[in-house]
Amino acid sequence: MSRSIIITGGAGFIGSHVVRRFVTKYPHYRIINVDKLTYAGNLENIKDIEQAPNYVFEHADICDEERMNEIFSQYKVDGVIHLAAESHVDRSITDPLIFVKTNLIGTANLLHIARKHWSGNFDGKKFHHVSTDEVFGSLEMDYGYFTEETAYDPRSPYSASKAGSDHLVKAFYHTYHMPVVLTNCSNNYGPNHFPEKLIPLMINNIIHMRPLPVYGKGENVRDWLHVKDHARAIDLVFHEGKAGETYNVGGHNEWKNIDLVFFLCDLMDEKLGREQGTSKGLITYVTDRAGHDLRYAIDAGKIEKELGWTPDYTFEQGLSETADWYLSNQEWLDHVTSGEYRKYYEEMYK
Ligand code: NAD
Ligand code: DAU
């Protein structure tokens, strides 16, 4: 094997797409998926590649110094792509401490262990931190984009914990010259998205004719990107990104939540053979999220100019394929909503 790369959070939504891409595209790399399997970790997401000879799963917590040390020693790790995190804003409002623990302390622990193992020889090493556009705060409704120069202004416990982790990664570059790269990405969508997040939640509820909870008036804006376009950007930045640099990743694809939900309702009615307007009748306006950021929008000019990345998917194509994926993978959805997916690890690995 020419490289040993840890991908943290590889059983989660985005991580599973990154793991699959690296395992299949780089058979000469050993890919070590390090995941604690929280409620968001689901090994069913990657069961198609778990027998690949260049893939290993390590059930571990990134906050565990001893285990991380062992894993770095055992595999002689020379690259890290760090996705493991608590990722859901609503959960950070009710339970902020686990976000600080995993996102901040977990990242600090990984940086510390990587530095210890790589110290004195950073040749051929790379630490890629996968972060979010939410660290930049909230934009006005009608103007402005987040660039790599936008000042940090996180406003939820989730985004504050991610902002702190970004600062730690940059500090390891400035202080120790560790070769780090960062990507700050907008909202992802696609297969294997946990159905607590807007798009899969709406799809699941439409399938089961349940209410569709829209926060506030549904006026908030998000910039949506297909998860495979994000995985491709991560691949590019991990290999070609310049040490110490940040790259913003986004779809130039802004939607008001309510317009997106209307669009999804029509799409799903068509796919389910229901009369148009059926799903829209399920929309329920509910109490707004506390501190709800109004608008996110990414200027992805730097990654486009410097590394030649632009999204492949149009939203219409991506959303239609995503809806099809959920409709033909209802077992995946049922396992997640019933908790059945938690048994997979016990059955396959114990
Ligand atoms: P996710 O919640 O689907 O998956 C997170 C994964 O991390 C899970 O497999 C979970 O088991 C694992 N994990 C959590 N705590 C851990 C710990 N202490 N040790 C080891 N593993 C742990 O998240 P996601 O949506 O795939 O996001 C992945 C990363 O991308 C996160 O860092 C997130 O901040 C970032 N991000 C997400 C989006 C998005 O739209 N989802 C956009 C931009 C950036
Ligand atoms: O911008 C990147 C971020 O996108 C990532 O860093 C986060 O990990 C990811 O969870 C996502 O955060 P959001 O808070 O934007 O995603 P969520 O799917 O939770 O919500 C999208 C929008 O939809 C947001 O404005 C809140 C609204 N919403 C959400 C849910 C779950 C609703 O109106 N109803 C809902 O039931």
GROMACS .gro file of C-alpha atoms and ligand atoms in nm:
model
  430
    1MET     CA    1   0.000   0.000   0.000
    2SER     CA    2   0.142   0.338  -0.098
    3ARG     CA    3  -0.042   0.539   0.170
    4SER     CA    4  -0.233   0.482   0.494
    5ILE     CA    5  -0.517   0.728   0.532
    6ILE     CA    6  -0.755   0.762   0.825
    7ILE     CA    7  -1.102   0.884   0.733
    8THR     CA    8  -1.290   0.978   1.051
    9GLY     CA    9  -1.669   0.963   1.054
   10GLY     CA   10  -1.671   0.726   0.757
   11ALA     CA   11  -1.995   0.558   0.867
   12GLY     CA   12  -2.184   0.888   0.853
   13PHE     CA   13  -2.353   1.059   0.561
   14ILE     CA   14  -2.069   1.244   0.386
   15GLY     CA   15  -1.794   1.023   0.529
   16SER     CA   16  -1.945   0.711   0.372
   17HIS     CA   17  -1.931   0.872   0.026
   18VAL     CA   18  -1.571   0.981   0.085
   19VAL     CA   19  -1.472   0.632   0.207
   20ARG     CA   20  -1.634   0.465  -0.097
   21ARG     CA   21  -1.465   0.708  -0.336
   22PHE     CA   22  -1.119   0.654  -0.184
   23VAL     CA   23  -1.149   0.274  -0.144
   24THR     CA   24  -1.257   0.224  -0.506
   25LYS     CA   25  -1.052   0.497  -0.676
   26TYR     CA   26  -0.726   0.436  -0.488
   27PRO     CA   27  -0.682   0.058  -0.447
   28HIS     CA   28  -0.316   0.122  -0.357
   29TYR     CA   29  -0.416   0.328  -0.049
   30ARG     CA   30  -0.509   0.163   0.280
   31ILE     CA   31  -0.824   0.337   0.403
   32ILE     CA   32  -0.889   0.319   0.778
   33ASN     CA   33  -1.241   0.423   0.869
   34VAL     CA   34  -1.237   0.547   1.230
   35ASP     CA   35  -1.589   0.588   1.365
   36LYS     CA   36  -1.750   0.578   1.710
   37LEU     CA   37  -2.086   0.475   1.562
   38THR     CA   38  -2.298   0.734   1.735
   39TYR     CA   39  -2.667   0.745   1.638
   40ALA     CA   40  -2.548   0.900   1.307
   41GLY     CA   41  -2.299   0.625   1.225
   42ASN     CA   42  -2.442   0.349   1.010
   43LEU     CA   43  -2.221   0.076   0.866
   44GLU     CA   44  -2.504  -0.021   0.629
   45ASN     CA   45  -2.401   0.296   0.440
   46ILE     CA   46  -2.081   0.124   0.323
   47LYS     CA   47  -2.161  -0.246   0.326
   48ASP     CA   48  -2.082  -0.264  -0.049
   49ILE     CA   49  -1.712  -0.191   0.012
   50GLU     CA   50  -1.648  -0.345   0.354
   51GLN     CA   51  -1.479  -0.655   0.206
   52ALA     CA   52  -1.238  -0.452  -0.009
   53PRO     CA   53  -0.877  -0.555   0.062
   54ASN     CA   54  -0.767  -0.193   0.115
   55TYR     CA   55  -1.043  -0.111   0.369
   56VAL     CA   56  -1.032  -0.142   0.748
   57PHE     CA   57  -1.290  -0.036   1.006
   58GLU     CA   58  -1.179   0.078   1.352
   59HIS     CA   59  -1.459   0.132   1.604
   60ALA     CA   60  -1.310   0.418   1.806
   61ASP     CA   61  -1.377   0.758   1.957
   62ILE     CA   62  -1.159   1.039   1.822
   63CYS     CA   63  -1.142   1.179   2.178
   64ASP     CA   64  -0.967   0.861   2.300
   65GLU     CA   65  -0.597   0.948   2.305
   66GLU     CA   66  -0.474   0.595   2.367
   67ARG     CA   67  -0.679   0.436   2.087
   68MET     CA   68  -0.586   0.708   1.837
   69ASN     CA   69  -0.222   0.660   1.928
   70GLU     CA   70  -0.251   0.284   1.870
   71ILE     CA   71  -0.424   0.332   1.534
   72PHE     CA   72  -0.159   0.579   1.413
   73SER     CA   73   0.119   0.338   1.517
   74GLN     CA   74  -0.046   0.023   1.384
   75TYR     CA   75  -0.113   0.161   1.035
   76LYS     CA   76   0.171   0.414   1.007
   77VAL     CA   77  -0.083   0.675   0.911
   78ASP     CA   78   0.035   0.946   0.671
   79GLY     CA   79  -0.295   1.117   0.591
   80VAL     CA   80  -0.609   1.217   0.780
   81ILE     CA   81  -0.941   1.324   0.634
   82HIS     CA   82  -1.137   1.436   0.935
   83LEU     CA   83  -1.518   1.429   0.910
   84ALA     CA   84  -1.623   1.282   1.245
   85ALA     CA   85  -1.846   1.529   1.425
   86GLU     CA   86  -2.177   1.590   1.588
   87SER     CA   87  -2.346   1.752   1.289
   88HIS     CA   88  -2.708   1.843   1.364
   89VAL     CA   89  -2.781   2.205   1.466
   90ASP     CA   90  -3.108   2.124   1.649
   91ARG     CA   91  -2.931   1.865   1.867
   92SER     CA   92  -2.660   2.122   1.951
   93ILE     CA   93  -2.930   2.352   2.088
   94THR     CA   94  -3.059   2.088   2.330
   95ASP     CA   95  -2.727   1.917   2.411
   96PRO     CA   96  -2.428   2.146   2.338
   97LEU     CA   97  -2.162   1.968   2.548
   98ILE     CA   98  -2.121   1.662   2.326
   99PHE     CA   99  -2.059   1.901   2.036
  100VAL     CA  100  -1.775   2.067   2.225
  101LYS     CA  101  -1.638   1.728   2.324
  102THR     CA  102  -1.635   1.564   1.982
  103ASN     CA  103  -1.593   1.862   1.750
  104LEU     CA  104  -1.343   2.062   1.953
  105ILE     CA  105  -1.164   1.821   2.188
  106GLY     CA  106  -1.180   1.533   1.939
  107THR     CA  107  -1.019   1.749   1.669
  108ALA     CA  108  -0.755   1.874   1.915
  109ASN     CA  109  -0.677   1.513   2.008
  110LEU     CA  110  -0.637   1.406   1.645
  111LEU     CA  111  -0.412   1.703   1.569
  112HIS     CA  112  -0.203   1.629   1.877
  113ILE     CA  113  -0.160   1.260   1.791
  114ALA     CA  114  -0.084   1.335   1.423
  115ARG     CA  115   0.179   1.590   1.525
  116LYS     CA  116   0.336   1.345   1.769
  117HIS     CA  117   0.360   1.075   1.502
  118TRP     CA  118   0.470   1.305   1.219
  119SER     CA  119   0.687   1.542   1.415
  120GLY     CA  120   1.009   1.632   1.242
  121ASN     CA  121   0.897   1.476   0.915
  122PHE     CA  122   0.588   1.625   0.758
  123ASP     CA  123   0.696   1.508   0.408
  124GLY     CA  124   0.408   1.335   0.231
  125LYS     CA  125   0.173   1.399   0.524
  126LYS     CA  126  -0.164   1.578   0.509
  127PHE     CA  127  -0.435   1.663   0.761
  128HIS     CA  128  -0.760   1.758   0.588
  129HIS     CA  129  -1.025   1.912   0.813
  130VAL     CA  130  -1.378   1.899   0.673
  131SER     CA  131  -1.579   2.195   0.797
  132THR     CA  132  -1.890   2.396   0.728
  133ASP     CA  133  -2.003   2.733   0.593
  134GLU     CA  134  -2.193   2.783   0.921
  135VAL     CA  135  -1.872   2.908   1.088
  136PHE     CA  136  -1.915   3.234   0.893
  137GLY     CA  137  -2.251   3.314   1.054
  138SER     CA  138  -2.552   3.439   0.863
  139LEU     CA  139  -2.590   3.655   0.550
  140GLU     CA  140  -2.845   3.923   0.465
  141MET     CA  141  -3.129   3.795   0.250
  142ASP     CA  142  -3.044   3.984  -0.068
  143TYR     CA  143  -2.668   4.017  -0.094
  144GLY     CA  144  -2.328   3.876  -0.009
  145TYR     CA  145  -2.145   3.544  -0.019
  146PHE     CA  146  -1.908   3.370   0.221
  147THR     CA  147  -1.549   3.378   0.091
  148GLU     CA  148  -1.238   3.232   0.251
  149GLU     CA  149  -1.170   3.582   0.392
  150THR     CA  150  -1.510   3.622   0.562
  151ALA     CA  151  -1.465   3.675   0.938
  152TYR     CA  152  -1.584   3.390   1.158
  153ASP     CA  153  -1.916   3.460   1.333
  154PRO     CA  154  -2.065   3.127   1.447
  155ARG     CA  155  -2.403   3.150   1.613
  156SER     CA  156  -2.513   2.800   1.719
  157PRO     CA  157  -2.332   2.563   1.956
  158TYR     CA  158  -2.270   2.340   1.651
  159SER     CA  159  -2.114   2.613   1.439
  160ALA     CA  160  -1.918   2.752   1.736
  161SER     CA  161  -1.768   2.408   1.801
  162LYS     CA  162  -1.678   2.370   1.430
  163ALA     CA  163  -1.532   2.723   1.426
  164GLY     CA  164  -1.316   2.634   1.727
  165SER     CA  165  -1.196   2.319   1.552
  166ASP     CA  166  -1.106   2.522   1.239
  167HIS     CA  167  -0.900   2.760   1.453
  168LEU     CA  168  -0.716   2.470   1.614
  169VAL     CA  169  -0.631   2.323   1.273
  170LYS     CA  170  -0.499   2.661   1.153
  171ALA     CA  171  -0.304   2.700   1.478
  172PHE     CA  172  -0.126   2.368   1.414
  173TYR     CA  173  -0.024   2.499   1.072
  174HIS     CA  174   0.106   2.831   1.202
  175THR     CA  175   0.270   2.696   1.516
  176TYR     CA  176   0.409   2.360   1.406
  177HIS     CA  177   0.395   2.388   1.023
  178MET     CA  178   0.173   2.082   1.010
  179PRO     CA  179   0.051   2.044   0.649
  180VAL     CA  180  -0.320   2.104   0.694
  181VAL     CA  181  -0.597   2.193   0.450
  182LEU     CA  182  -0.953   2.296   0.529
  183THR     CA  183  -1.275   2.284   0.330
  184ASN     CA  184  -1.584   2.479   0.437
  185CYS     CA  185  -1.888   2.344   0.256
  186SER     CA  186  -2.254   2.436   0.222
  187ASN     CA  187  -2.555   2.207   0.284
  188ASN     CA  188  -2.516   1.860   0.134
  189TYR     CA  189  -2.793   1.631   0.014
  190GLY     CA  190  -2.802   1.285  -0.143
  191PRO     CA  191  -2.824   0.913  -0.058
  192ASN     CA  192  -2.765   0.795   0.302
  193HIS     CA  193  -2.856   1.133   0.456
  194PHE     CA  194  -2.988   1.075   0.809
  195PRO     CA  195  -3.363   1.153   0.812
  196GLU     CA  196  -3.337   1.420   1.083
  197LYS     CA  197  -3.207   1.669   0.824
  198LEU     CA  198  -3.448   1.872   0.609
  199ILE     CA  199  -3.445   1.689   0.274
  200PRO     CA  200  -3.451   1.323   0.391
  201LEU     CA  201  -3.694   1.410   0.671
  202MET     CA  202  -3.936   1.561   0.418
  203ILE     CA  203  -3.895   1.266   0.178
  204ASN     CA  204  -3.958   1.013   0.456
  205ASN     CA  205  -4.259   1.203   0.589
  206ILE     CA  206  -4.406   1.242   0.240
  207ILE     CA  207  -4.372   0.867   0.179
  208HIS     CA  208  -4.560   0.798   0.505
  209MET     CA  209  -4.810   1.087   0.464
  210ARG     CA  210  -4.688   1.251   0.787
  211PRO     CA  211  -4.679   1.628   0.863
  212LEU     CA  212  -4.392   1.825   0.704
  213PRO     CA  213  -4.257   2.059   0.977
  214VAL     CA  214  -4.134   2.389   0.829
  215TYR     CA  215  -3.957   2.614   1.083
  216GLY     CA  216  -4.096   2.968   1.110
  217LYS     CA  217  -4.224   3.092   0.777
  218GLY     CA  218  -3.979   2.882   0.574
  219GLU     CA  219  -3.801   3.199   0.457
  220ASN     CA  220  -3.447   3.086   0.549
  221VAL     CA  221  -3.210   3.019   0.262
  222ARG     CA  222  -2.959   2.736   0.220
  223ASP     CA  223  -2.713   2.661  -0.063
  224TRP     CA  224  -2.745   2.292  -0.158
  225LEU     CA  225  -2.470   2.068  -0.300
  226HIS     CA  226  -2.483   1.699  -0.395
  227VAL     CA  227  -2.276   1.488  -0.155
  228LYS     CA  228  -2.081   1.328  -0.443
  229ASP     CA  229  -1.973   1.673  -0.563
  230HIS     CA  230  -1.852   1.739  -0.207
  231ALA     CA  231  -1.664   1.406  -0.196
  232ARG     CA  232  -1.495   1.496  -0.527
  233ALA     CA  233  -1.393   1.835  -0.385
  234ILE     CA  234  -1.246   1.667  -0.075
  235ASP     CA  235  -1.046   1.426  -0.296
  236LEU     CA  236  -0.908   1.720  -0.495
  237VAL     CA  237  -0.819   1.937  -0.196
  238PHE     CA  238  -0.666   1.644  -0.004
  239HIS     CA  239  -0.435   1.570  -0.298
  240GLU     CA  240  -0.377   1.914  -0.450
  241GLY     CA  241  -0.473   2.174  -0.188
  242LYS     CA  242  -0.195   2.397  -0.066
  243ALA     CA  243  -0.088   2.351   0.298
  244GLY     CA  244  -0.240   2.609   0.531
  245GLU     CA  245  -0.516   2.699   0.285
  246THR     CA  246  -0.894   2.698   0.316
  247TYR     CA  247  -1.124   2.623   0.022
  248ASN     CA  248  -1.494   2.709   0.026
  249VAL     CA  249  -1.716   2.450  -0.145
  250GLY     CA  250  -2.071   2.525  -0.254
  251GLY     CA  251  -2.330   2.479  -0.522
  252HIS     CA  252  -2.437   2.833  -0.617
  253ASN     CA  253  -2.776   2.681  -0.558
  254GLU     CA  254  -2.975   2.885  -0.309
  255TRP     CA  255  -3.325   2.787  -0.209
  256LYS     CA  256  -3.570   2.927   0.042
  257ASN     CA  257  -3.675   2.632   0.260
  258ILE     CA  258  -4.041   2.669   0.169
  259ASP     CA  259  -3.968   2.677  -0.206
  260LEU     CA  260  -3.754   2.367  -0.169
  261VAL     CA  261  -4.028   2.187   0.025
  262PHE     CA  262  -4.287   2.284  -0.241
  263PHE     CA  263  -4.054   2.153  -0.512
  264LEU     CA  264  -3.997   1.827  -0.324
  265CYS     CA  265  -4.370   1.782  -0.265
  266ASP     CA  266  -4.445   1.810  -0.639
  267LEU     CA  267  -4.154   1.579  -0.727
  268MET     CA  268  -4.262   1.314  -0.478
  269ASP     CA  269  -4.631   1.333  -0.581
  270GLU     CA  270  -4.520   1.266  -0.938
  271LYS     CA  271  -4.294   0.975  -0.839
  272LEU     CA  272  -4.553   0.821  -0.606
  273GLY     CA  273  -4.832   0.859  -0.861
  274ARG     CA  274  -5.029   1.080  -0.621
  275GLU     CA  275  -5.249   1.368  -0.724
  276GLN     CA  276  -5.046   1.694  -0.746
  277GLY     CA  277  -5.095   1.898  -0.428
  278THR     CA  278  -5.135   1.592  -0.199
  279SER     CA  279  -4.798   1.636  -0.024
  280LYS     CA  280  -4.823   2.015  -0.003
  281GLY     CA  281  -5.129   1.953   0.214
  282LEU     CA  282  -4.898   1.795   0.473
  283ILE     CA  283  -4.693   2.114   0.527
  284THR     CA  284  -4.714   2.237   0.888
  285TYR     CA  285  -4.552   2.561   1.002
  286VAL     CA  286  -4.389   2.503   1.342
  287THR     CA  287  -4.197   2.710   1.599
  288ASP     CA  288  -3.877   2.847   1.453
  289ARG     CA  289  -3.532   2.708   1.545
  290ALA     CA  290  -3.367   2.918   1.820
  291GLY     CA  291  -3.112   3.157   1.666
  292HIS     CA  292  -3.201   3.034   1.317
  293ASP     CA  293  -2.941   3.165   1.066
  294LEU     CA  294  -3.120   3.346   0.783
  295ARG     CA  295  -2.908   3.273   0.480
  296TYR     CA  296  -2.596   3.079   0.380
  297ALA     CA  297  -2.433   3.116   0.037
  298ILE     CA  298  -2.085   3.017  -0.072
  299ASP     CA  299  -1.851   3.188  -0.316
  300ALA     CA  300  -1.668   2.882  -0.453
  301GLY     CA  301  -1.446   3.090  -0.685
  302LYS     CA  302  -1.116   2.991  -0.522
  303ILE     CA  303  -1.153   2.612  -0.557
  304GLU     CA  304  -1.281   2.665  -0.912
  305LYS     CA  305  -0.990   2.890  -1.017
  306GLU     CA  306  -0.709   2.714  -0.832
  307LEU     CA  307  -0.815   2.349  -0.854
  308GLY     CA  308  -1.068   2.344  -1.139
  309TRP     CA  309  -1.360   2.215  -0.926
  310THR     CA  310  -1.721   2.291  -1.016
  311PRO     CA  311  -2.031   2.087  -0.924
  312ASP     CA  312  -2.135   1.814  -1.172
  313TYR     CA  313  -2.494   1.777  -1.052
  314THR     CA  314  -2.776   2.016  -1.129
  315PHE     CA  315  -3.015   2.037  -0.834
  316GLU     CA  316  -3.307   1.905  -1.038
  317GLN     CA  317  -3.110   1.594  -1.143
  318GLY     CA  318  -2.955   1.545  -0.798
  319LEU     CA  319  -3.282   1.581  -0.611
  320SER     CA  320  -3.467   1.352  -0.850
  321GLU     CA  321  -3.197   1.083  -0.814
  322THR     CA  322  -3.199   1.130  -0.436
  323ALA     CA  323  -3.577   1.084  -0.421
  324ASP     CA  324  -3.539   0.768  -0.635
  325TRP     CA  325  -3.267   0.641  -0.400
  326TYR     CA  326  -3.491   0.677  -0.094
  327LEU     CA  327  -3.784   0.516  -0.275
  328SER     CA  328  -3.578   0.214  -0.377
  329ASN     CA  329  -3.394   0.189  -0.042
  330GLN     CA  330  -3.687   0.193   0.194
  331GLU     CA  331  -3.527  -0.088   0.394
  332TRP     CA  332  -3.233   0.148   0.470
  333LEU     CA  333  -3.482   0.415   0.577
  334ASP     CA  334  -3.686   0.170   0.786
  335HIS     CA  335  -3.372   0.035   0.958
  336VAL     CA  336  -3.267   0.390   1.047
  337THR     CA  337  -3.604   0.499   1.176
  338SER     CA  338  -3.662   0.174   1.372
  339GLY     CA  339  -3.308   0.160   1.515
  340GLU     CA  340  -3.244  -0.176   1.342
  341TYR     CA  341  -2.926  -0.032   1.181
  342ARG     CA  342  -2.760  -0.026   1.525
  343LYS     CA  343  -2.742  -0.409   1.513
  344TYR     CA  344  -2.530  -0.421   1.198
  345TYR     CA  345  -2.201  -0.367   1.381
  346GLU     CA  346  -2.276  -0.641   1.635
  347GLU     CA  347  -2.370  -0.888   1.360
  348MET     CA  348  -2.081  -0.813   1.123
  349TYR     CA  349  -1.789  -0.730   1.350
  350LYS     CA  350  -1.839  -0.896   1.690
  351NAD     P1  351  -2.305   1.269   1.020
  351NAD     O1  352  -2.366   1.315   1.147
  351NAD     O2  353  -2.390   1.204   0.918
  351NAD     O3  354  -2.185   1.168   1.052
  351NAD     C1  355  -2.094   1.191   1.154
  351NAD     C2  356  -2.013   1.063   1.175
  351NAD     O4  357  -1.914   1.088   1.277
  351NAD     C3  358  -2.097   0.945   1.224
  351NAD     O5  359  -2.062   0.828   1.153
  351NAD     C4  360  -2.061   0.933   1.371
  351NAD     O6  361  -2.071   0.800   1.421
  351NAD     C5  362  -1.916   0.981   1.369
  351NAD     N1  363  -1.873   1.031   1.501
  351NAD     C6  364  -1.940   1.121   1.579
  351NAD     N2  365  -1.870   1.141   1.693
  351NAD     C7  366  -1.757   1.068   1.684
  351NAD     C8  367  -1.646   1.048   1.768
  351NAD     N3  368  -1.636   1.110   1.887
  351NAD     N4  369  -1.546   0.965   1.728
  351NAD     C9  370  -1.555   0.902   1.608
  351NAD     N5  371  -1.659   0.914   1.525
  351NAD    C10  372  -1.759   0.997   1.562
  351NAD     O7  373  -2.230   1.397   0.962
  351NAD     P2  374  -2.219   1.448   0.810
  351NAD     O8  375  -2.339   1.525   0.776
  351NAD     O9  376  -2.175   1.335   0.724
  351NAD    O10  377  -2.097   1.553   0.826
  351NAD    C11  378  -1.963   1.508   0.820
  351NAD    C12  379  -1.872   1.626   0.841
  351NAD    O11  380  -1.894   1.723   0.739
  351NAD    C13  381  -1.892   1.699   0.974
  351NAD    O12  382  -1.766   1.737   1.022
  351NAD    C14  383  -1.977   1.820   0.938
  351NAD    O13  384  -1.951   1.927   1.026
  351NAD    C15  385  -1.924   1.849   0.798
  351NAD     N6  386  -2.022   1.916   0.707
  351NAD    C16  387  -2.148   1.864   0.689
  351NAD    C17  388  -2.235   1.924   0.599
  351NAD    C18  389  -2.373   1.869   0.573
  351NAD    O14  390  -2.451   1.932   0.502
  351NAD     N7  391  -2.409   1.754   0.626
  351NAD    C19  392  -2.193   2.038   0.527
  351NAD    C20  393  -2.064   2.089   0.550
  351NAD    C21  394  -1.978   2.025   0.639
  352DAU     O1  395  -2.449   2.456   0.592
  352DAU     C1  396  -2.388   2.334   0.623
  352DAU     C2  397  -2.463   2.266   0.736
  352DAU     O2  398  -2.585   2.216   0.680
  352DAU     C3  399  -2.383   2.153   0.800
  352DAU     O3  400  -2.268   2.206   0.860
  352DAU     C4  401  -2.469   2.080   0.906
  352DAU     O4  402  -2.396   1.969   0.957
  352DAU     C5  403  -2.596   2.031   0.837
  352DAU     O5  404  -2.679   1.968   0.932
  352DAU     C6  405  -2.669   2.146   0.769
  352DAU     O6  406  -2.723   2.238   0.869
  352DAU     P1  407  -2.869   2.303   0.856
  352DAU     O7  408  -2.913   2.342   0.990
  352DAU     O8  409  -2.870   2.404   0.748
  352DAU     O9  410  -2.949   2.173   0.799
  352DAU     P2  411  -3.094   2.115   0.836
  352DAU    O10  412  -3.123   2.007   0.738
  352DAU    O11  413  -3.108   2.083   0.981
  352DAU    O12  414  -3.190   2.239   0.806
  352DAU     C7  415  -3.194   2.300   0.678
  352DAU     C8  416  -3.293   2.416   0.685
  352DAU    O13  417  -3.426   2.364   0.702
  352DAU     C9  418  -3.270   2.507   0.805
  352DAU    O14  419  -3.299   2.642   0.767
  352DAU    C10  420  -3.372   2.460   0.908
  352DAU    C11  421  -3.488   2.409   0.823
  352DAU     N1  422  -3.563   2.295   0.877
  352DAU    C12  423  -3.495   2.185   0.920
  352DAU    C13  424  -3.562   2.075   0.969
  352DAU    C14  425  -3.486   1.954   1.019
  352DAU    C15  426  -3.703   2.298   0.879
  352DAU    O15  427  -3.765   2.398   0.838
  352DAU     N2  428  -3.769   2.188   0.928
  352DAU    C16  429  -3.706   2.079   0.974
  352DAU    O16  430  -3.773   1.982   1.020
   0.00000   0.00000   0.00000
